[in-house]
C-alpha positions as a LaTeX table, in Angstrom:
\begin{tabular}{lrrr}
\hline
Residue & $x$ (\AA) & $y$ (\AA) & $z$ (\AA) \\
\hline
Met1 & 0.17 & $-21.58$ & $-5.46$ \\
Leu2 & $-2.42$ & $-18.93$ & $-6.42$ \\
Leu3 & $-1.93$ & $-15.75$ & $-4.68$ \\
Leu4 & $-4.86$ & $-13.06$ & $-4.54$ \\
Ala5 & $-3.15$ & $-9.66$ & $-4.06$ \\
Leu6 & $-4.94$ & $-6.31$ & $-3.47$ \\
Asp7 & $-4.11$ & $-2.96$ & $-2.29$ \\
Thr8 & $-6.14$ & 0.29 & $-1.30$ \\
Ala9 & $-3.43$ & 2.34 & 0.35 \\
Thr10 & $-3.29$ & 4.74 & $-2.54$ \\
Pro11 & $-5.81$ & 6.27 & $-4.86$ \\
Ala12 & $-5.43$ & 3.07 & $-6.97$ \\
Val13 & $-7.89$ & 0.16 & $-6.23$ \\
Thr14 & $-5.63$ & $-2.78$ & $-7.51$ \\
Val15 & $-6.04$ & $-6.41$ & $-7.67$ \\
Ala16 & $-3.92$ & $-9.30$ & $-9.14$ \\
Leu17 & $-3.59$ & $-12.98$ & $-9.28$ \\
His18 & $-0.19$ & $-14.77$ & $-9.20$ \\
Asp19 & 0.45 & $-18.50$ & $-9.75$ \\
Gly20 & 3.96 & $-18.42$ & $-8.20$ \\
Thr21 & 5.54 & $-17.98$ & $-11.53$ \\
Ser22 & 3.93 & $-14.93$ & $-13.08$ \\
Val23 & 0.73 & $-12.69$ & $-12.87$ \\
Val24 & $-2.25$ & $-14.39$ & $-14.50$ \\
Ala25 & $-4.64$ & $-11.50$ & $-14.37$ \\
Glu26 & $-4.72$ & $-8.01$ & $-12.80$ \\
Ser27 & $-6.89$ & $-4.93$ & $-12.65$ \\
Ser28 & $-6.19$ & $-1.39$ & $-11.36$ \\
Gln29 & $-8.42$ & 1.61 & $-11.26$ \\
Val30 & $-7.48$ & 5.09 & $-9.85$ \\
Asp31 & $-10.26$ & 6.70 & $-7.76$ \\
Ala32 & $-9.48$ & 7.86 & $-4.32$ \\
Arg33 & $-13.09$ & 8.07 & $-3.11$ \\
Arg34 & $-14.43$ & 4.80 & $-4.33$ \\
His35 & $-12.17$ & 2.13 & $-2.70$ \\
Gly36 & $-15.16$ & 0.26 & $-1.03$ \\
Glu37 & $-17.31$ & 0.35 & $-4.12$ \\
Leu38 & $-14.59$ & $-0.85$ & $-6.66$ \\
Leu39 & $-12.60$ & $-3.36$ & $-4.76$ \\
Leu40 & $-14.87$ & $-6.50$ & $-4.86$ \\
Pro41 & $-16.03$ & $-6.05$ & $-8.52$ \\
Ala42 & $-12.31$ & $-5.79$ & $-9.28$ \\
Val43 & $-11.74$ & $-9.10$ & $-7.43$ \\
Asp44 & $-14.55$ & $-10.67$ & $-9.54$ \\
Arg45 & $-13.13$ & $-9.27$ & $-12.73$ \\
Val46 & $-9.65$ & $-10.71$ & $-12.09$ \\
Leu47 & $-11.09$ & $-14.10$ & $-10.95$ \\
Ala48 & $-13.20$ & $-14.30$ & $-14.34$ \\
Asp49 & $-10.18$ & $-13.13$ & $-16.49$ \\
Ala50 & $-8.09$ & $-15.99$ & $-15.04$ \\
Gly51 & $-10.95$ & $-18.50$ & $-15.36$ \\
Val52 & $-10.81$ & $-19.55$ & $-11.68$ \\
Arg53 & $-13.04$ & $-19.46$ & $-8.64$ \\
Leu54 & $-12.25$ & $-17.70$ & $-5.48$ \\
Asp55 & $-11.98$ & $-21.12$ & $-3.59$ \\
Ala56 & $-8.87$ & $-21.77$ & $-5.74$ \\
Val57 & $-6.80$ & $-19.04$ & $-4.04$ \\
Thr58 & $-4.19$ & $-20.47$ & $-1.70$ \\
Ala59 & $-3.06$ & $-17.07$ & $-0.01$ \\
Val60 & $-4.00$ & $-13.56$ & 0.05 \\
Val61 & $-1.64$ & $-10.71$ & $-0.05$ \\
Thr62 & $-2.57$ & $-7.21$ & 1.07 \\
Gly63 & $-0.88$ & $-3.91$ & 0.97 \\
Val64 & $-0.47$ & $-2.54$ & 4.54 \\
Gly65 & 0.17 & 1.07 & 3.68 \\
Pro66 & 1.39 & 3.53 & 4.83 \\
Gly67 & $-1.86$ & 5.14 & 3.57 \\
Pro68 & $-4.91$ & 7.25 & 4.48 \\
Tyr69 & $-6.97$ & 5.60 & 7.30 \\
Thr70 & $-10.30$ & 5.07 & 5.28 \\
Gly71 & $-8.77$ & 3.75 & 2.01 \\
Leu72 & $-6.30$ & 1.56 & 3.79 \\
Arg73 & $-8.71$ & $-0.26$ & 5.98 \\
Val74 & $-10.97$ & $-1.34$ & 2.95 \\
Gly75 & $-8.28$ & $-3.46$ & 1.52 \\
Leu76 & $-7.19$ & $-4.89$ & 4.92 \\
Met77 & $-10.69$ & $-5.90$ & 6.03 \\
Thr78 & $-11.46$ & $-7.45$ & 2.71 \\
Ala79 & $-8.11$ & $-9.50$ & 2.85 \\
Asp80 & $-8.87$ & $-10.66$ & 6.40 \\
Thr81 & $-12.31$ & $-11.66$ & 5.33 \\
Phe82 & $-11.10$ & $-13.75$ & 2.41 \\
Gly83 & $-8.68$ & $-15.35$ & 4.59 \\
Leu84 & $-11.12$ & $-16.51$ & 7.25 \\
Ala85 & $-13.69$ & $-17.51$ & 4.64 \\
Leu86 & $-11.33$ & $-19.53$ & 2.54 \\
Gly87 & $-9.17$ & $-20.83$ & 5.52 \\
Val88 & $-5.83$ & $-19.40$ & 3.85 \\
Pro89 & $-3.01$ & $-17.30$ & 5.17 \\
Val90 & $-3.07$ & $-13.56$ & 4.78 \\
Tyr91 & 0.24 & $-11.73$ & 4.35 \\
Gly92 & 1.05 & $-8.16$ & 4.42 \\
Val93 & 3.59 & $-6.21$ & 2.16 \\
Cys94 & 4.54 & $-2.60$ & 2.65 \\
Thr95 & 2.76 & $-0.57$ & $-0.13$ \\
Leu96 & 5.90 & 1.47 & $-0.67$ \\
Asp97 & 7.90 & $-1.81$ & $-1.20$ \\
Gly98 & 5.51 & $-2.57$ & $-4.09$ \\
Leu99 & 6.35 & 0.58 & $-5.77$ \\
Ala100 & 10.02 & 0.13 & $-5.34$ \\
Tyr101 & 9.81 & $-3.29$ & $-6.75$ \\
Ala102 & 7.91 & $-2.09$ & $-9.87$ \\
Ser103 & 10.23 & 1.03 & $-10.11$ \\
Gly104 & 12.72 & $-0.44$ & $-12.77$ \\
Ile105 & 15.55 & 1.21 & $-10.84$ \\
Glu106 & 18.24 & $-1.43$ & $-10.62$ \\
Asp107 & 21.31 & 0.51 & $-9.58$ \\
Gly108 & 21.93 & 2.84 & $-6.60$ \\
Pro109 & 19.74 & 4.29 & $-3.86$ \\
Phe110 & 16.36 & 5.87 & $-4.68$ \\
Val111 & 13.32 & 7.01 & $-2.59$ \\
Val112 & 9.65 & 6.13 & $-3.03$ \\
Ala113 & 7.15 & 8.61 & $-1.88$ \\
Thr114 & 3.26 & 8.61 & $-1.87$ \\
Asp115 & 0.81 & 11.45 & $-1.13$ \\
Ala116 & 0.06 & 11.56 & 2.53 \\
Arg117 & $-2.16$ & 14.74 & 2.17 \\
Arg118 & $-1.75$ & 17.58 & 4.54 \\
Lys119 & 1.02 & 18.73 & 2.36 \\
Glu120 & 3.04 & 15.53 & 3.60 \\
Val121 & 4.31 & 12.44 & 2.07 \\
Tyr122 & 4.81 & 8.76 & 3.05 \\
Trp123 & 8.32 & 7.90 & 2.08 \\
Ala124 & 11.08 & 5.31 & 2.38 \\
Arg125 & 14.57 & 4.99 & 0.83 \\
Tyr126 & 15.70 & 1.82 & $-0.97$ \\
Glu127 & 19.23 & 0.44 & $-1.82$ \\
Asp128 & 17.58 & $-1.67$ & $-4.58$ \\
Pro129 & 14.03 & $-2.77$ & $-5.72$ \\
Arg130 & 13.88 & $-5.47$ & $-2.93$ \\
Thr131 & 15.84 & $-3.71$ & $-0.15$ \\
Arg132 & 14.49 & $-0.93$ & 2.13 \\
Val133 & 17.06 & 0.78 & 4.22 \\
Ser134 & 14.82 & 3.35 & 5.98 \\
Gly135 & 11.17 & 4.18 & 6.58 \\
Pro136 & 8.47 & 4.16 & 5.97 \\
Ala137 & 7.97 & 7.68 & 7.52 \\
Val138 & 5.65 & 10.52 & 7.02 \\
Asp139 & 7.10 & 14.10 & 6.66 \\
Arg140 & 6.84 & 17.36 & 4.86 \\
Pro141 & 8.82 & 17.30 & 1.71 \\
Ala142 & 10.82 & 20.38 & 2.58 \\
Asp143 & 11.83 & 18.70 & 5.95 \\
Ile144 & 13.47 & 15.86 & 4.24 \\
Ala145 & 15.09 & 17.63 & 1.20 \\
Glu146 & 18.67 & 17.18 & 2.43 \\
Gln147 & 18.02 & 13.34 & 3.01 \\
Val148 & 16.72 & 12.72 & $-0.51$ \\
Ala149 & 18.78 & 15.11 & $-2.36$ \\
Gly150 & 20.11 & 13.84 & $-5.69$ \\
Leu151 & 18.08 & 10.55 & $-5.47$ \\
Pro152 & 15.58 & 9.40 & $-8.07$ \\
Ala153 & 12.00 & 9.27 & $-6.54$ \\
Val154 & 9.26 & 6.90 & $-7.54$ \\
Gly155 & 5.47 & 7.55 & $-6.70$ \\
Ala156 & 2.70 & 10.23 & $-6.77$ \\
Gly157 & 4.15 & 11.94 & $-3.70$ \\
Ala158 & 7.35 & 12.72 & $-5.71$ \\
Thr159 & 5.50 & 14.07 & $-8.69$ \\
Leu160 & 3.52 & 16.50 & $-6.30$ \\
Tyr161 & 6.77 & 18.10 & $-4.95$ \\
Pro162 & 9.21 & 18.56 & $-7.67$ \\
Asp163 & 11.29 & 21.05 & $-5.61$ \\
Thr164 & 12.22 & 18.30 & $-3.24$ \\
Phe165 & 11.98 & 15.33 & $-5.87$ \\
Pro166 & 13.32 & 16.87 & $-9.11$ \\
Asp167 & 14.14 & 13.32 & $-10.59$ \\
Ala168 & 10.49 & 11.95 & $-10.11$ \\
Arg169 & 9.62 & 8.74 & $-12.05$ \\
Gly170 & 6.59 & 6.47 & $-12.47$ \\
Pro171 & 4.83 & 4.49 & $-11.59$ \\
Glu172 & 2.71 & 6.85 & $-9.56$ \\
His173 & 0.57 & 4.41 & $-7.85$ \\
Val174 & 1.08 & 0.70 & $-6.61$ \\
Ala175 & 0.00 & $-2.26$ & $-8.62$ \\
Ala176 & $-1.14$ & $-5.40$ & $-6.95$ \\
Ala177 & 0.87 & $-7.30$ & $-9.65$ \\
Ala178 & 4.06 & $-5.99$ & $-8.25$ \\
Leu179 & 2.89 & $-6.83$ & $-4.56$ \\
Ala180 & 2.08 & $-10.30$ & $-5.71$ \\
Ala181 & 5.31 & $-10.80$ & $-7.46$ \\
Leu182 & 7.18 & $-9.53$ & $-4.64$ \\
Ala183 & 5.30 & $-11.68$ & $-2.17$ \\
Ala184 & 5.67 & $-14.80$ & $-4.20$ \\
Gly185 & 9.53 & $-14.36$ & $-4.42$ \\
Lys186 & 9.78 & $-13.78$ & $-0.70$ \\
Leu187 & 7.69 & $-16.92$ & $-0.12$ \\
Ala188 & 9.56 & $-19.08$ & $-2.37$ \\
Ala189 & 12.87 & $-18.01$ & $-0.71$ \\
Gly190 & 11.47 & $-18.79$ & 2.73 \\
Glu191 & 11.39 & $-15.29$ & 3.79 \\
Glu192 & 8.87 & $-13.81$ & 6.28 \\
Leu193 & 6.17 & $-11.39$ & 5.26 \\
Leu194 & 4.66 & $-8.70$ & 7.36 \\
Glu195 & 1.35 & $-9.42$ & 9.21 \\
Pro196 & $-1.77$ & $-7.97$ & 7.61 \\
Arg197 & $-1.93$ & $-4.97$ & 9.95 \\
Pro198 & $-2.11$ & $-1.20$ & 8.85 \\
Leu199 & 0.85 & 1.16 & 8.86 \\
Tyr200 & $-1.14$ & 4.23 & 9.57 \\
Leu201 & 2.03 & 6.25 & 10.75 \\
Arg202 & $-0.25$ & 8.94 & 12.19 \\
Arg203 & $-3.74$ & 9.26 & 13.93 \\
Pro204 & $-6.84$ & 9.40 & 11.84 \\
Asp205 & $-8.44$ & 12.78 & 10.95 \\
Ala206 & $-11.47$ & 12.00 & 13.00 \\
Gln207 & $-10.91$ & 12.82 & 16.59 \\
Val208 & $-12.90$ & 12.84 & 19.80 \\
Pro209 & $-13.62$ & 16.64 & 20.48 \\
Lys210 & $-11.73$ & 18.26 & 23.24 \\
Asn211 & $-13.62$ & 18.76 & 26.46 \\
Tyr212 & $-15.91$ & 16.00 & 25.59 \\
Lys213 & $-18.52$ & 15.60 & 28.28 \\
Val214 & $-19.19$ & 12.11 & 29.31 \\
Val215 & $-22.71$ & 11.31 & 30.55 \\
Thr216 & $-23.35$ & 8.30 & 32.37 \\
Pro217 & $-26.59$ & 6.98 & 33.92 \\
Gln218 & $-27.13$ & 7.40 & 37.46 \\
\hline
\end{tabular}
């Protein structure tokens, strides 16, 4: 097994290789505006660090969000393209699940929250690093304050809103290494992974203008 994992659902452009036992190479850069520019060089760098060619990859794992429309689709389309070119399966993992897995929180419930912009967060609640019990959802922090009261919170969304998430912890952004390790464990256990389809949770910012006049040829 050699999993190529990647995620662009947060400001982090993150890539990793996992051999079924451990991560053999990884790369992460935080830049919310350069996902398309940074992703493929990061893949090349990880492959070079591991000393393998792309055709050695046996499966691709991609974060499916939730995340902003533009950034998220960069990773998903790249993963689909690799899968088609290599003839290997492409698996999806919820980006919030990757953050939960890397949280280091072993006991009791906790929350993962990432920045959804528009003064909102993408969030989910977890019983442990592998078990999501609610979400993902997108809400204003104040609207979920009662639901998350007293719980530790992981992710950049938590650090942005300390009134709602006073016990905010790292990591702030997902790492592909965590996605790869989580996916490898699930595959080894015979568990199903998600389809590589985006969890947008809301419509994109770009909309067809109201009262748009359609002109058709006569």
